[in-house]
PDB file of C-alpha atoms and ligand atoms in Angstrom:
ATOM      1  CA  MET J  29      34.778 -34.749  21.196  1.00  0.00           C
ATOM      2  CA  GLU J  30      38.191 -34.476  19.655  1.00  0.00           C
ATOM      3  CA  GLU J  31      39.501 -30.960  19.518  1.00  0.00           C
ATOM      4  CA  ILE J  32      40.832 -29.770  16.177  1.00  0.00           C
ATOM      5  CA  LYS J  33      44.281 -28.291  16.536  1.00  0.00           C
ATOM      6  CA  ILE J  34      44.653 -24.777  15.156  1.00  0.00           C
ATOM      7  CA  PRO J  35      47.303 -24.776  12.410  1.00  0.00           C
ATOM      8  CA  LYS J  36      50.340 -22.671  13.304  1.00  0.00           C
ATOM      9  CA  GLU J  37      49.788 -20.573  10.179  1.00  0.00           C
ATOM     10  CA  TYR J  38      46.993 -18.743  11.983  1.00  0.00           C
ATOM     11  CA  PHE J  39      49.449 -17.178  14.384  1.00  0.00           C
ATOM     12  CA  ILE J  40      52.024 -14.454  14.000  1.00  0.00           C
ATOM     13  CA  ASN J  41      55.037 -14.978  16.206  1.00  0.00           C
ATOM     14  CA  ILE J  42      56.005 -11.437  17.151  1.00  0.00           C
ATOM     15  CA  GLU J  43      59.502 -12.379  18.253  1.00  0.00           C
ATOM     16  CA  GLY J  44      60.174 -13.888  14.851  1.00  0.00           C
ATOM     17  CA  LEU J  45      59.480 -10.604  13.062  1.00  0.00           C
ATOM     18  CA  ARG J  46      62.115  -8.105  12.043  1.00  0.00           C
ATOM     19  CA  GLU J  47      61.547  -4.372  12.164  1.00  0.00           C
ATOM     20  CA  GLY J  48      59.907  -3.193   8.979  1.00  0.00           C
ATOM     21  CA  VAL J  49      58.157  -5.340   6.422  1.00  0.00           C
ATOM     22  CA  ASN J  50      57.818  -9.121   6.803  1.00  0.00           C
ATOM     23  CA  GLU J  51      56.160 -11.034   4.004  1.00  0.00           C
ATOM     24  CA  PHE J  52      54.338 -14.322   4.355  1.00  0.00           C
ATOM     25  CA  LYS J  53      52.608 -16.480   1.799  1.00  0.00           C
ATOM     26  CA  TYR J  54      51.193 -19.871   2.624  1.00  0.00           C
ATOM     27  CA  THR J  55      48.319 -22.240   2.203  1.00  0.00           C
ATOM     28  CA  THR J  56      46.650 -23.656   5.252  1.00  0.00           C
ATOM     29  CA  ASP J  57      43.748 -25.827   6.251  1.00  0.00           C
ATOM     30  CA  GLY J  58      40.390 -24.182   6.822  1.00  0.00           C
ATOM     31  CA  LEU J  59      38.967 -27.070   8.811  1.00  0.00           C
ATOM     32  CA  TYR J  60      39.438 -25.403  12.155  1.00  0.00           C
ATOM     33  CA  LEU J  61      37.229 -22.464  11.176  1.00  0.00           C
ATOM     34  CA  GLU J  62      34.192 -24.776  10.993  1.00  0.00           C
ATOM     35  CA  ILE J  63      32.533 -22.994   8.103  1.00  0.00           C
ATOM     36  CA  GLY J  64      30.531 -25.573   6.177  1.00  0.00           C
ATOM     37  CA  GLU J  65      30.762 -23.788   2.830  1.00  0.00           C
ATOM     38  CA  LEU J  66      34.527 -23.402   2.987  1.00  0.00           C
ATOM     39  CA  GLN J  67      36.557 -25.617   0.653  1.00  0.00           C
ATOM     40  CA  LYS J  68      39.871 -27.146   1.590  1.00  0.00           C
ATOM     41  CA  GLY J  69      42.879 -24.870   1.519  1.00  0.00           C
ATOM     42  CA  ILE J  70      43.030 -21.165   2.255  1.00  0.00           C
ATOM     43  CA  GLU J  71      45.804 -19.093   0.761  1.00  0.00           C
ATOM     44  CA  ILE J  72      47.082 -16.377   3.046  1.00  0.00           C
ATOM     45  CA  GLN J  73      49.303 -13.579   1.746  1.00  0.00           C
ATOM     46  CA  LEU J  74      50.424 -11.163   4.410  1.00  0.00           C
ATOM     47  CA  LYS J  75      52.628  -8.160   4.711  1.00  0.00           C
ATOM     48  CA  VAL J  76      53.289  -7.558   8.387  1.00  0.00           C
ATOM     49  CA  THR J  77      54.965  -4.241   9.107  1.00  0.00           C
ATOM     50  CA  LYS J  78      56.492  -4.074  12.565  1.00  0.00           C
ATOM     51  CA  ILE J  79      57.190  -0.670  14.043  1.00  0.00           C
ATOM     52  CA  VAL J  80      58.445  -1.274  17.570  1.00  0.00           C
ATOM     53  CA  LYS J  81      55.343  -2.848  19.152  1.00  0.00           C
ATOM     54  CA  ARG J  82      52.859  -1.799  16.518  1.00  0.00           C
ATOM     55  CA  LEU J  83      52.043  -4.356  13.828  1.00  0.00           C
ATOM     56  CA  ILE J  84      50.318  -3.414  10.612  1.00  0.00           C
ATOM     57  CA  VAL J  85      48.854  -6.445   8.886  1.00  0.00           C
ATOM     58  CA  LYS J  86      47.790  -6.134   5.280  1.00  0.00           C
ATOM     59  CA  GLY J  87      47.188  -8.745   2.662  1.00  0.00           C
ATOM     60  CA  LYS J  88      44.848 -11.120   0.951  1.00  0.00           C
ATOM     61  CA  ILE J  89      42.916 -14.213   1.902  1.00  0.00           C
ATOM     62  CA  ILE J  90      42.084 -16.461  -1.045  1.00  0.00           C
ATOM     63  CA  PHE J  91      39.530 -19.188  -0.524  1.00  0.00           C
ATOM     64  CA  SER J  92      36.697 -21.054  -2.218  1.00  0.00           C
ATOM     65  CA  LEU J  93      33.160 -21.553  -1.003  1.00  0.00           C
ATOM     66  CA  GLU J  94      30.585 -24.068  -2.064  1.00  0.00           C
ATOM     67  CA  LEU J  95      27.278 -22.247  -2.239  1.00  0.00           C
ATOM     68  CA  GLU J  96      23.764 -23.186  -3.230  1.00  0.00           C
ATOM     69  CA  CYS J  97      22.182 -20.969  -5.853  1.00  0.00           C
ATOM     70  CA  ALA J  98      19.069 -19.262  -4.470  1.00  0.00           C
ATOM     71  CA  ARG J  99      17.333 -19.556  -7.861  1.00  0.00           C
ATOM     72  CA  CYS J 100      18.163 -22.986  -9.302  1.00  0.00           C
ATOM     73  CA  LEU J 101      19.280 -24.664  -6.032  1.00  0.00           C
ATOM     74  CA  GLU J 102      22.385 -26.100  -7.733  1.00  0.00           C
ATOM     75  CA  LYS J 103      25.617 -26.140  -5.779  1.00  0.00           C
ATOM     76  CA  TYR J 104      28.526 -24.250  -7.210  1.00  0.00           C
ATOM     77  CA  ILE J 105      32.037 -23.406  -6.106  1.00  0.00           C
ATOM     78  CA  ILE J 106      33.279 -19.855  -6.274  1.00  0.00           C
ATOM     79  CA  LYS J 107      36.680 -18.409  -5.478  1.00  0.00           C
ATOM     80  CA  PHE J 108      37.047 -15.293  -3.352  1.00  0.00           C
ATOM     81  CA  THR J 109      39.962 -12.936  -2.848  1.00  0.00           C
ATOM     82  CA  GLU J 110      39.317 -10.734   0.155  1.00  0.00           C
ATOM     83  CA  GLY J 111      41.520  -8.072   1.666  1.00  0.00           C
ATOM     84  CA  ILE J 112      42.781  -8.237   5.221  1.00  0.00           C
ATOM     85  CA  SER J 113      43.794  -5.061   6.963  1.00  0.00           C
ATOM     86  CA  SER J 114      44.378  -4.668  10.645  1.00  0.00           C
ATOM     87  CA  VAL J 115      46.578  -2.925  13.156  1.00  0.00           C
ATOM     88  CA  PHE J 116      47.686  -4.704  16.305  1.00  0.00           C
ATOM     89  CA  LEU J 117      48.799  -2.787  19.354  1.00  0.00           C
ATOM     90  CA  PRO J 118      50.033  -4.185  22.653  1.00  0.00           C
ATOM     91  CA  ASN J 119      47.340  -4.295  25.256  1.00  0.00           C
ATOM     92  CA  ASN J 120      47.564  -1.178  27.342  1.00  0.00           C
ATOM     93  CA  PRO J 121      47.714  -2.337  30.968  1.00  0.00           C
ATOM     94  CA  SER J 122      46.021   0.853  32.162  1.00  0.00           C
ATOM     95  CA  GLY J 123      43.022   0.010  30.032  1.00  0.00           C
ATOM     96  CA  ILE J 124      42.901   3.578  28.777  1.00  0.00           C
ATOM     97  CA  LYS J 125      42.796   3.730  25.041  1.00  0.00           C
ATOM     98  CA  SER J 126      43.488   6.675  22.838  1.00  0.00           C
ATOM     99  CA  GLU J 127      40.729   8.047  20.649  1.00  0.00           C
ATOM    100  CA  GLU J 128      42.381   6.664  17.523  1.00  0.00           C
ATOM    101  CA  GLU J 129      42.464   3.221  19.063  1.00  0.00           C
ATOM    102  CA  THR J 130      38.870   3.068  20.238  1.00  0.00           C
ATOM    103  CA  GLU J 131      37.331   4.566  17.119  1.00  0.00           C
ATOM    104  CA  ASP J 132      39.191   2.569  14.513  1.00  0.00           C
ATOM    105  CA  PRO J 133      37.485  -0.800  14.004  1.00  0.00           C
ATOM    106  CA  ASP J 134      40.637  -2.190  12.406  1.00  0.00           C
ATOM    107  CA  VAL J 135      42.628  -1.817  15.606  1.00  0.00           C
ATOM    108  CA  ASN J 136      43.096  -4.941  17.687  1.00  0.00           C
ATOM    109  CA  PHE J 137      45.059  -5.554  20.843  1.00  0.00           C
ATOM    110  CA  TYR J 138      47.446  -8.332  21.708  1.00  0.00           C
ATOM    111  CA  THR J 139      49.000  -9.713  24.822  1.00  0.00           C
ATOM    112  CA  GLY J 140      51.947 -12.050  24.871  1.00  0.00           C
ATOM    113  CA  LYS J 141      54.204 -13.020  22.018  1.00  0.00           C
ATOM    114  CA  THR J 142      51.772 -14.298  19.424  1.00  0.00           C
ATOM    115  CA  ILE J 143      48.868 -12.843  17.538  1.00  0.00           C
ATOM    116  CA  SER J 144      46.024 -15.076  16.479  1.00  0.00           C
ATOM    117  CA  LEU J 145      44.436 -14.361  13.121  1.00  0.00           C
ATOM    118  CA  VAL J 146      41.692 -16.957  13.595  1.00  0.00           C
ATOM    119  CA  GLN J 147      38.889 -14.526  14.430  1.00  0.00           C
ATOM    120  CA  LEU J 148      39.935 -12.068  11.750  1.00  0.00           C
ATOM    121  CA  ILE J 149      40.113 -14.666   8.982  1.00  0.00           C
ATOM    122  CA  ARG J 150      36.914 -16.343  10.118  1.00  0.00           C
ATOM    123  CA  ASP J 151      35.037 -13.017   9.996  1.00  0.00           C
ATOM    124  CA  ILE J 152      36.402 -12.210   6.535  1.00  0.00           C
ATOM    125  CA  ILE J 153      35.178 -15.546   5.177  1.00  0.00           C
ATOM    126  CA  LEU J 154      31.772 -15.311   6.872  1.00  0.00           C
ATOM    127  CA  LEU J 155      31.266 -11.795   5.507  1.00  0.00           C
ATOM    128  CA  ALA J 156      32.030 -13.017   1.989  1.00  0.00           C
ATOM    129  CA  ILE J 157      29.115 -15.483   2.023  1.00  0.00           C
ATOM    130  CA  PRO J 158      26.353 -13.803   0.029  1.00  0.00           C
ATOM    131  CA  ILE J 159      22.847 -13.583   1.528  1.00  0.00           C
ATOM    132  CA  LYS J 160      21.376 -14.633  -1.809  1.00  0.00           C
ATOM    133  CA  PRO J 161      23.981 -16.651  -3.713  1.00  0.00           C
ATOM    134  CA  LEU J 162      23.533 -16.931  -7.468  1.00  0.00           C
ATOM    135  CA  CYS J 163      25.422 -19.399  -9.659  1.00  0.00           C
ATOM    136  CA  SER J 164      25.296 -16.710 -12.336  1.00  0.00           C
ATOM    137  CA  VAL J 165      23.586 -13.324 -12.639  1.00  0.00           C
ATOM    138  CA  SER J 166      21.647 -14.726 -15.573  1.00  0.00           C
ATOM    139  CA  CYS J 167      20.528 -17.901 -13.774  1.00  0.00           C
ATOM    140  CA  LYS J 168      17.036 -18.780 -15.002  1.00  0.00           C
ATOM    141  CA  GLY J 169      16.085 -20.702 -11.860  1.00  0.00           C
ATOM    142  CA  ILE J 170      13.685 -23.616 -11.698  1.00  0.00           C
ATOM    143  CA  CYS J 171      10.262 -23.921 -13.273  1.00  0.00           C
ATOM    144  CA  PRO J 172       7.577 -23.297 -10.613  1.00  0.00           C
ATOM    145  CA  VAL J 173       5.309 -25.814 -12.344  1.00  0.00           C
ATOM    146  CA  CYS J 174       7.510 -28.865 -13.008  1.00  0.00           C
ATOM    147  CA  GLY J 175      10.642 -28.022 -11.035  1.00  0.00           C
ATOM    148  CA  LYS J 176      13.036 -28.401 -13.960  1.00  0.00           C
ATOM    149  CA  ASN J 177      16.280 -26.443 -13.946  1.00  0.00           C
ATOM    150  CA  LEU J 178      15.672 -23.904 -16.708  1.00  0.00           C
ATOM    151  CA  ASN J 179      19.399 -23.359 -17.230  1.00  0.00           C
ATOM    152  CA  GLU J 180      19.577 -26.841 -18.753  1.00  0.00           C
ATOM    153  CA  ALA J 181      16.577 -26.601 -21.053  1.00  0.00           C
ATOM    154  CA  ASP J 182      13.205 -24.979 -21.320  1.00  0.00           C
ATOM    155  CA  CYS J 183      10.535 -27.332 -20.018  1.00  0.00           C
ATOM    156  CA  GLY J 184       7.720 -25.913 -22.147  1.00  0.00           C
ATOM    157  CA  CYS J 185       5.355 -25.310 -19.247  1.00  0.00           C
ATOM    158  CA  PRO J 186       2.900 -22.456 -19.831  1.00  0.00           C
ATOM    159  CA  ARG J 187       3.857 -19.113 -18.263  1.00  0.00           C
ATOM    160  CA  GLU J 188       1.747 -16.093 -17.776  1.00  0.00           C
TER     161      GLU J 188
HETATM  162 ZN1  LIG H   2      21.442 -20.885 -10.389  1.00  0.00          ZN
HETATM  163 ZN1  LIG H   3       8.178 -26.625 -16.240  1.00  0.00          ZN
END
């Protein structure tokens, strides 16, 4: 099996950052994430604030998903804009973490000179997938008798 190369956009090169705010905006491929519903092209807008070894990552992930409506079973594409917010701290070699670090779910740890955003972005996209997708809140669904999509026209089947 051929391995899909992770696009470089998923990594933050720590050495390339200046102290203070660093802004990034780019579009990358979502193929690597292997999420079937995900459409081509993810827009990533990041503000990475570097304070010595602490990195505060905030921004937006803009992507589109192709979902199947739970009522009418039609496929539809919907655009999402989800926030990304995380703090990266260097891995403490002693393994002892402060209370703030262990209790805050947004805190992550890094080793080396690059930070991978793959897991973070993947989780954000997976969390955005609704359990019961609807093409529209007013979707009429399909007729249980003849199976016609009632958004297109009424089929005239008797209803109780
Ligand atoms: Zn529908
Ligand atoms: Zn019908």
